[in-house]
């Protein structure tokens, strides 16, 4: 079994155009999905629990007498955790502790200062009251994702964390339930799809309204999240996963090949790209790919992903590799080079930077500590990994004593009158005229 | 001239339902707006400058020979600033300096630590490369908003800040241009509407692609921002402005009345609400409203806003006032009470908290320092004032030395195999098997 993976070089005058075509990912939503989701949301807003029950019957082939019957008792989560074999339980515990410890570093505190005029200014930082966590059913249902979404919320101090997970025909993923127990999820409903998103966004008789919804889902879930944005907060809508490896040619080529596989095995749309100045090394990576692929359990998916969306790109030097990386703004960036720290300085856009040859992306995916929910599809240009900051929000604090109101009120008055807002001006003036 | 403003009391068993009805604001977009915007975006993506020029001719009655002709030279901004009278120039300068100084406190730094296993973990914080700032034309065009949007971006270190502002029939707002000069805006194009949003999101021959678009706009602009979200970042889509005043009855009622006016004068959908335990004080505020209203330049707008969306609500005590405030999650919250600091502790959801009777919202709108771009329509439950953090983003940093890869690789391996991701497991294992 061999795979044909495209090879490019930056010295090709057409390189930029070829790269742009490679990176294109069309995430436009099907019109029929839009219509179906709009109808489901309207139905849930109007009929509440009954609408969610009907959808669950229809889409998940799961009939329940009432919404409360679709809530899992906490004892069932605890039981799933207790039933894990020791090795797996310990691995989950180590991962959870490391994720928690890392995210503690992200917690923001309220701050305030007094300026020269005697004003006290700052921001009060508070956790969100209630958050909804969407967990997909079926093959994309990962216990590690439960930890990576739930733990930052809990570290932020979110009051109540409500998980929804579809269980088609009643089939539950015990590992997901065990992870929910470990992460401290407060309530779990076995519902999914646009109906679960709508129920969390607007509330029903049984499901309380949340303030924000996070977590990945299929096209219906993504479309529903976009539509309820504003009523509640949402996290980024994720595209296919991507890795970009920058190698200087000193790493074991098997390691690089396996890192490209690890990304490609997610799904056929996943993207694995290598940048390297050393053509011989690229040849050796190709040999590793062809030698290692047959043993992979997901070799078909890997082969399709690598041949349709992968690339091995020869660059002039590592500086140029960094420039291309900034252009790609990858979700995951591996610096598989000797002088990795020097390259970190040159990277402006990446979801996560894996520094040095021993730092496999996969150790970061599970247990290094940083979050594995990362900006995809070039959105690292303007957004950040999921973090505690996504579950905290800020209120400005402004306290103006009488003397400062007298000194700076006239400034507000002049500017307000310049904008034709007389009541704004008068409100400032009354504070120093009286 | 008198205004009828509804009076409610929390002791009414129907209070909660009445409050919910009062707060309802339907921001659903008209289907015809959606279609028009989708067409404009598709046209700009396909035809670039030519599409923007056509739209500008059609919607702004402004004909230009080429896109470069719609860029304002920087000298024109400097000239607008130099032409200000001394009082206004000084007021703008004081406001800009105070806004800059406050926002300096929000700047996040990169951080990193080494854990017990020798892993180095952290986040690298970088500014966005390029940001688009939408400034509305016509009556909603405020120089203060230019400062409040542009200065946090500049403090964050954004490389290039590109402003777009429609100038129907070529009419330019000199105050807005002066504020753009003062705030350090890098380039200004006199374009607006969905075509300006599309041009910034996708880039054209003349207009460079940005990474994020901020700033308020009409229904077409809001719809376009939602549609390009993901291709670029966007700020919150703002609803009507709101103020909630909590008064203990010791403030001059004229001050409270004027603060309600200041919000109401923005537009007929703006919302002004008073919470007070003292019915007599509420009566006196009503008297102040009726006495002061006739002198207001925007009295018609104020009267419509107060009678359609305003309310004076009697509460049992200040504790209950805080509970109602948390339910409303107002954009602006004034604590016009003697023991204001005690109340701050009880507030969980508000865009900005104005502490004590001398702190008029209007001084915060212009020159206290904190940003006046704040979450509306109850979104303070999950979002924050515009800030430097909106123009910075984070990349996770993960460096795993060989010993840590050997110690924690097996954890990643166990978890990856539990999820059926063999290549993930092998990528971790190769680092300690070799």
Coordinates of N, CA, C and O in Angstrom, one line a residue, chain B residues 268-391:
Chain B
X268 N -35.2 55.4 19.4 CA -36.5 55.1 20.0 C -36.5 53.7 20.7 O -37.3 53.4 21.5
X269 N -35.6 52.8 20.2 CA -35.5 51.5 20.8 C -34.6 51.4 22.0 O -34.5 50.4 22.7
X270 N -33.9 52.5 22.4 CA -33.0 52.5 23.6 C -33.9 52.2 24.8 O -35.1 52.5 24.8
X271 N -33.3 51.7 25.8 CA -34.0 51.3 27.0 C -33.5 51.9 28.3 O -32.3 51.7 28.6
X272 N -34.3 52.6 29.1 CA -33.9 53.2 30.3 C -34.8 52.7 31.4 O -36.0 52.8 31.4
X273 N -34.2 52.1 32.4 CA -35.0 51.5 33.5 C -34.4 52.0 34.9 O -33.2 52.1 35.1
X274 N -35.3 52.3 35.8 CA -34.9 52.7 37.2 C -35.4 51.6 38.1 O -36.5 51.2 38.1
X275 N -34.5 51.2 39.1 CA -34.9 50.3 40.2 C -34.7 51.1 41.5 O -33.6 51.6 41.7
X276 N -35.8 51.2 42.3 CA -35.6 52.0 43.5 C -36.6 51.4 44.6 O -37.8 51.1 44.2
X277 N -36.2 51.3 45.8 CA -37.1 50.8 46.9 C -38.1 51.9 47.4 O -39.0 51.6 48.1
X278 N -37.9 53.2 47.0 CA -38.6 54.3 47.6 C -39.6 54.9 46.6 O -39.2 55.6 45.6
X279 N -40.9 54.7 46.8 CA -41.9 55.1 45.9 C -42.0 56.6 45.8 O -42.2 57.2 44.7
X280 N -41.7 57.3 46.9 CA -41.7 58.8 46.8 C -40.6 59.3 45.9 O -40.8 60.2 45.2
X281 N -39.4 58.7 46.0 CA -38.3 59.1 45.1 C -38.7 58.8 43.7 O -38.4 59.7 42.8
X282 N -39.4 57.7 43.4 CA -39.8 57.5 42.0 C -40.7 58.6 41.5 O -40.6 59.1 40.4
X283 N -41.6 59.0 42.4 CA -42.5 60.1 42.1 C -41.7 61.4 41.7 O -42.0 62.1 40.8
X284 N -40.7 61.6 42.5 CA -39.9 62.9 42.3 C -39.1 62.7 40.9 O -38.9 63.7 40.2
X285 N -38.7 61.5 40.6 CA -38.0 61.3 39.3 C -39.0 61.6 38.2 O -38.7 62.3 37.2
X286 N -40.3 61.2 38.4 CA -41.3 61.4 37.3 C -41.5 63.0 37.2 O -41.5 63.5 36.0
X287 N -41.5 63.7 38.3 CA -41.6 65.1 38.2 C -40.4 65.7 37.5 O -40.6 66.6 36.6
X288 N -39.2 65.3 37.8 CA -38.0 65.8 37.1 C -38.1 65.5 35.6 O -37.8 66.4 34.8
X289 N -38.5 64.3 35.3 CA -38.7 63.9 33.8 C -39.6 64.9 33.1 O -39.2 65.5 32.1
X290 N -40.7 65.2 33.7 CA -41.7 66.1 33.0 C -41.2 67.5 33.0 O -41.5 68.2 32.0
X291 N -40.5 67.9 34.0 CA -40.0 69.3 34.0 C -38.8 69.5 33.1 O -38.7 70.5 32.4
X292 N -37.9 68.5 33.0 CA -36.7 68.7 32.2 C -36.9 68.3 30.7 O -36.1 68.8 29.9
X293 N -37.8 67.5 30.4 CA -37.9 67.0 29.1 C -38.1 68.1 28.0 O -37.4 68.0 27.0
X294 N -38.9 69.1 28.2 CA -39.1 70.1 27.1 C -37.9 70.8 26.6 O -37.8 71.2 25.5
X295 N -36.8 70.9 27.5 CA -35.6 71.6 27.1 C -34.7 70.7 26.3 O -33.6 71.2 25.8
X296 N -35.0 69.4 26.2 CA -34.0 68.5 25.5 C -34.1 68.6 24.0 O -35.2 68.7 23.5
X297 N -33.0 68.7 23.4 CA -33.0 68.8 21.9 C -33.6 67.6 21.2 O -34.2 67.7 20.2
X298 N -33.5 66.4 21.8 CA -34.0 65.2 21.2 C -35.3 64.7 22.0 O -35.4 63.5 22.2
X299 N -36.1 65.7 22.4 CA -37.2 65.3 23.3 C -38.2 64.3 22.7 O -38.7 63.4 23.4
X300 N -38.4 64.4 21.4 CA -39.4 63.5 20.7 C -38.8 62.0 20.9 O -39.5 61.1 21.2
X301 N -37.5 61.8 20.5 CA -36.9 60.5 20.6 C -37.0 60.0 22.1 O -37.3 58.8 22.3
X302 N -36.6 60.9 23.0 CA -36.6 60.5 24.4 C -38.0 60.0 24.8 O -38.2 59.0 25.5
X303 N -39.1 60.8 24.4 CA -40.4 60.5 24.9 C -40.9 59.1 24.3 O -41.5 58.3 25.0
X304 N -40.6 58.9 23.1 CA -41.0 57.6 22.5 C -40.2 56.4 23.2 O -40.8 55.4 23.6
X305 N -38.9 56.6 23.4 CA -38.1 55.6 24.0 C -38.6 55.3 25.4 O -38.8 54.1 25.8
X306 N -38.8 56.3 26.2 CA -39.2 56.1 27.6 C -40.6 55.5 27.7 O -40.8 54.6 28.5
X307 N -41.5 55.9 26.8 CA -42.9 55.4 27.0 C -43.0 54.0 26.4 O -43.8 53.2 26.9
X308 N -42.2 53.7 25.4 CA -42.3 52.4 24.8 C -41.5 51.3 25.5 O -41.8 50.2 25.6
X309 N -40.3 51.7 25.9 CA -39.3 50.7 26.4 C -38.8 51.0 27.8 O -38.1 50.2 28.4
X310 N -39.2 52.2 28.4 CA -38.7 52.5 29.7 C -39.5 51.9 30.8 O -40.6 51.4 30.6
X311 N -39.0 52.0 32.1 CA -39.8 51.5 33.2 C -39.2 52.1 34.5 O -37.9 52.2 34.6
X312 N -40.0 52.4 35.4 CA -39.6 52.8 36.8 C -40.2 51.7 37.7 O -41.4 51.4 37.8
X313 N -39.3 50.9 38.3 CA -39.7 49.7 39.0 C -39.4 49.9 40.5 O -38.2 50.1 40.9
X314 N -40.4 49.7 41.3 CA -40.2 49.7 42.8 C -39.8 48.3 43.3 O -40.5 47.3 42.9
X315 N -38.7 48.3 44.0 CA -38.2 47.0 44.5 C -38.4 47.0 46.0 O -38.6 48.0 46.7
X316 N -38.3 45.8 46.6 CA -38.4 45.7 48.1 C -37.2 46.4 48.8 O -37.4 47.1 49.8
X317 N -36.1 46.1 48.3 CA -34.8 46.7 48.9 C -33.7 46.6 47.9 O -33.9 46.1 46.7
X318 N -32.5 47.1 48.2 CA -31.4 47.1 47.3 C -30.9 45.7 46.9 O -30.4 45.5 45.8
X319 N -31.0 44.8 47.9 CA -30.7 43.4 47.5 C -31.5 42.9 46.4 O -31.0 42.3 45.4
X320 N -32.8 43.1 46.5 CA -33.7 42.7 45.4 C -33.3 43.4 44.1 O -33.4 42.9 43.0
X321 N -33.0 44.7 44.2 CA -32.6 45.5 43.0 C -31.4 44.8 42.3 O -31.3 44.7 41.1
X322 N -30.4 44.3 43.1 CA -29.3 43.6 42.5 C -29.7 42.3 41.8 O -29.2 42.0 40.7
X323 N -30.6 41.6 42.4 CA -31.1 40.4 41.8 C -31.8 40.7 40.5 O -31.5 39.9 39.5
X324 N -32.6 41.7 40.4 CA -33.3 42.1 39.2 C -32.2 42.5 38.2 O -32.3 42.2 37.0
X325 N -31.2 43.3 38.6 CA -30.1 43.7 37.7 C -29.4 42.5 37.1 O -29.1 42.5 35.9
X326 N -29.1 41.5 37.9 CA -28.5 40.3 37.4 C -29.3 39.6 36.3 O -28.8 39.0 35.4
X327 N -30.6 39.7 36.6 CA -31.6 39.0 35.6 C -31.5 39.8 34.3 O -31.6 39.3 33.2
X328 N -31.5 41.2 34.4 CA -31.5 42.0 33.2 C -30.1 42.0 32.5 O -30.0 42.2 31.3
X329 N -29.1 41.9 33.3 CA -27.7 41.9 32.7 C -27.5 43.1 31.8 O -27.2 43.0 30.6
X330 N -27.7 44.3 32.3 CA -27.7 45.5 31.5 C -26.4 45.9 30.9 O -25.3 45.5 31.4
X331 N -26.4 46.6 29.8 CA -25.2 47.2 29.2 C -24.5 48.1 30.2 O -23.3 48.0 30.4
X332 N -25.3 49.1 30.6 CA -24.8 50.1 31.6 C -25.6 50.0 32.9 O -26.8 50.0 32.9
X333 N -24.9 49.9 34.0 CA -25.5 49.8 35.3 C -25.0 51.0 36.2 O -23.8 51.0 36.5
X334 N -25.9 51.9 36.6 CA -25.5 53.0 37.5 C -25.9 52.6 38.9 O -27.1 52.3 39.1
X335 N -25.0 52.7 39.8 CA -25.3 52.4 41.3 C -25.4 53.8 41.9 O -24.4 54.3 42.5
X336 N -26.6 54.4 41.9 CA -26.7 55.8 42.4 C -27.2 55.7 43.8 O -28.3 56.1 44.2
X337 N -26.3 55.2 44.7 CA -26.6 54.9 46.1 C -25.4 55.3 46.9 O -24.3 55.4 46.4
X338 N -25.7 55.4 48.2 CA -24.6 55.8 49.2 C -23.6 54.7 49.4 O -22.4 55.0 49.3
X339 N -24.1 53.5 49.5 CA -23.1 52.4 49.8 C -22.9 51.6 48.5 O -23.1 50.4 48.5
X340 N -22.4 52.3 47.5 CA -22.3 51.7 46.2 C -21.4 50.5 46.1 O -21.7 49.5 45.5
X341 N -20.3 50.6 46.9 CA -19.3 49.5 46.8 C -19.9 48.1 47.3 O -19.5 47.1 46.8
X342 N -20.8 48.2 48.3 CA -21.4 47.0 48.8 C -22.2 46.3 47.7 O -22.3 45.1 47.6
X343 N -22.8 47.2 46.9 CA -23.7 46.6 45.8 C -22.8 46.0 44.7 O -23.2 45.0 44.1
X344 N -21.6 46.6 44.4 CA -20.8 46.0 43.4 C -20.5 44.5 43.6 O -20.5 43.7 42.7
X345 N -20.4 44.2 44.9 CA -20.1 42.8 45.2 C -21.2 41.9 44.7 O -21.0 40.7 44.5
X346 N -22.4 42.4 44.7 CA -23.6 41.5 44.4 C -23.9 41.5 42.9 O -24.8 40.8 42.5
X347 N -23.3 42.3 42.1 CA -23.6 42.3 40.7 C -22.7 41.3 39.9 O -21.5 41.3 40.0
X348 N -23.4 40.4 39.2 CA -22.6 39.4 38.5 C -22.6 39.7 37.0 O -21.7 39.4 36.3
X349 N -23.7 40.4 36.5 CA -23.8 40.6 35.0 C -24.1 42.0 34.7 O -25.2 42.5 34.9
X350 N -23.1 42.7 34.1 CA -23.3 44.1 33.6 C -22.1 44.4 32.7 O -21.0 43.9 32.9
X351 N -22.4 45.2 31.6 CA -21.3 45.6 30.8 C -20.3 46.5 31.5 O -19.1 46.3 31.5
X352 N -20.9 47.6 32.1 CA -20.1 48.5 32.9 C -20.9 48.9 34.1 O -22.1 49.1 34.0
X353 N -20.2 49.1 35.2 CA -20.8 49.4 36.5 C -20.3 50.8 36.8 O -19.1 51.1 37.0
X354 N -21.2 51.8 37.0 CA -20.9 53.2 37.3 C -21.2 53.4 38.8 O -22.4 53.3 39.2
X355 N -20.2 53.6 39.5 CA -20.3 53.4 41.0 C -20.4 54.8 41.7 O -19.5 55.6 41.6
X356 N -21.6 55.0 42.3 CA -21.8 56.2 43.1 C -22.5 57.3 42.3 O -22.4 57.3 41.1
X357 N -23.2 58.2 43.0 CA -24.1 59.2 42.3 C -23.3 60.1 41.4 O -23.9 60.6 40.4
X358 N -22.0 60.4 41.6 CA -21.3 61.4 40.8 C -20.8 60.7 39.5 O -20.4 61.4 38.6
X359 N -21.0 59.4 39.4 CA -20.5 58.7 38.2 C -21.6 58.6 37.1 O -22.3 57.6 37.1
X360 N -21.7 59.7 36.3 CA -22.7 59.6 35.3 C -22.3 58.7 34.2 O -21.1 58.6 33.9
X361 N -23.2 58.0 33.6 CA -22.8 57.1 32.5 C -22.1 57.9 31.4 O -21.2 57.5 30.8
X362 N -22.5 59.2 31.2 CA -22.0 60.0 30.1 C -20.5 60.3 30.3 O -19.8 60.4 29.3
X363 N -20.0 60.4 31.5 CA -18.6 60.6 31.6 C -17.8 59.4 31.2 O -16.7 59.4 30.6
X364 N -18.5 58.2 31.5 CA -17.9 56.9 31.0 C -18.0 56.8 29.5 O -17.1 56.2 28.9
X365 N -19.0 57.3 28.9 CA -19.2 57.2 27.4 C -18.0 58.0 26.7 O -17.7 57.6 25.6
X366 N -17.5 59.0 27.3 CA -16.5 59.9 26.6 C -15.1 59.8 27.1 O -14.2 59.7 26.3
X367 N -14.9 59.9 28.4 CA -13.5 60.2 28.8 C -13.1 59.6 30.1 O -12.0 60.0 30.6
X368 N -13.8 58.7 30.8 CA -13.3 58.1 32.0 C -12.1 57.2 31.7 O -11.1 57.2 32.4
X369 N -12.2 56.5 30.6 CA -11.1 55.7 30.1 C -11.6 54.3 29.7 O -11.2 53.8 28.6
X370 N -12.4 53.6 30.4 CA -13.0 52.3 30.0 C -13.7 52.4 28.7 O -14.2 53.5 28.3
X371 N -13.9 51.3 28.0 CA -14.5 51.3 26.6 C -16.0 51.5 26.7 O -16.6 51.0 27.6
X372 N -16.5 52.3 25.7 CA -18.0 52.4 25.7 C -18.6 51.4 24.8 O -19.9 51.4 24.6
X373 N -17.9 50.5 24.1 CA -18.4 49.4 23.4 C -18.7 48.3 24.3 O -17.7 47.6 24.8
X374 N -20.0 48.0 24.6 CA -20.3 47.1 25.7 C -21.4 46.1 25.2 O -22.1 46.4 24.3
X375 N -21.5 44.9 25.9 CA -22.4 43.9 25.5 C -23.9 44.4 25.8 O -24.2 44.8 26.9
X376 N -24.8 44.3 24.8 CA -26.2 44.7 25.0 C -27.1 43.4 25.0 O -26.6 42.3 24.9
X377 N -28.4 43.7 25.2 CA -29.4 42.6 25.0 C -29.1 41.4 25.9 O -29.1 40.3 25.4
X378 N -28.7 41.6 27.1 CA -28.4 40.5 28.1 C -27.2 39.7 27.8 O -26.9 38.7 28.4
X379 N -26.4 40.1 26.8 CA -25.2 39.4 26.5 C -24.0 39.6 27.5 O -23.0 38.9 27.4
X380 N -24.2 40.5 28.4 CA -23.3 40.7 29.5 C -23.2 39.4 30.3 O -22.3 39.2 31.1
X381 N -24.2 38.5 30.2 CA -24.1 37.2 30.8 C -22.9 36.4 30.4 O -22.4 35.5 31.1
X382 N -22.5 36.7 29.1 CA -21.4 35.8 28.6 C -20.3 36.6 27.8 O -19.4 36.0 27.3
X383 N -20.5 37.9 27.7 CA -19.4 38.7 27.0 C -19.0 39.9 27.7 O -19.6 40.3 28.7
X384 N -18.0 40.6 27.2 CA -17.2 41.6 27.9 C -17.2 42.9 27.1 O -17.4 42.9 25.9
X385 N -16.8 44.0 27.8 CA -16.5 45.2 27.0 C -15.5 45.0 25.9 O -14.6 44.1 26.1
X386 N -15.5 45.7 24.8 CA -14.4 45.7 23.9 C -13.1 46.0 24.6 O -13.1 46.9 25.4
X387 N -12.1 45.3 24.3 CA -10.8 45.6 25.0 C -9.6 45.2 24.2 O -9.7 44.6 23.1
X388 N -8.5 45.4 24.8 CA -7.2 45.0 24.2 C -7.2 43.5 23.9 O -6.7 43.1 22.8
X389 N -7.9 42.8 24.8 CA -7.9 41.3 24.6 C -8.6 40.9 23.3 O -8.5 39.8 22.9
X390 N -9.4 41.8 22.7 CA -10.1 41.5 21.5 C -9.2 41.6 20.3 O -9.5 41.2 19.1
X391 N -8.0 42.2 20.5 CA -7.1 42.4 19.4 C -5.8 41.7 19.6 O -4.8 41.9 18.9

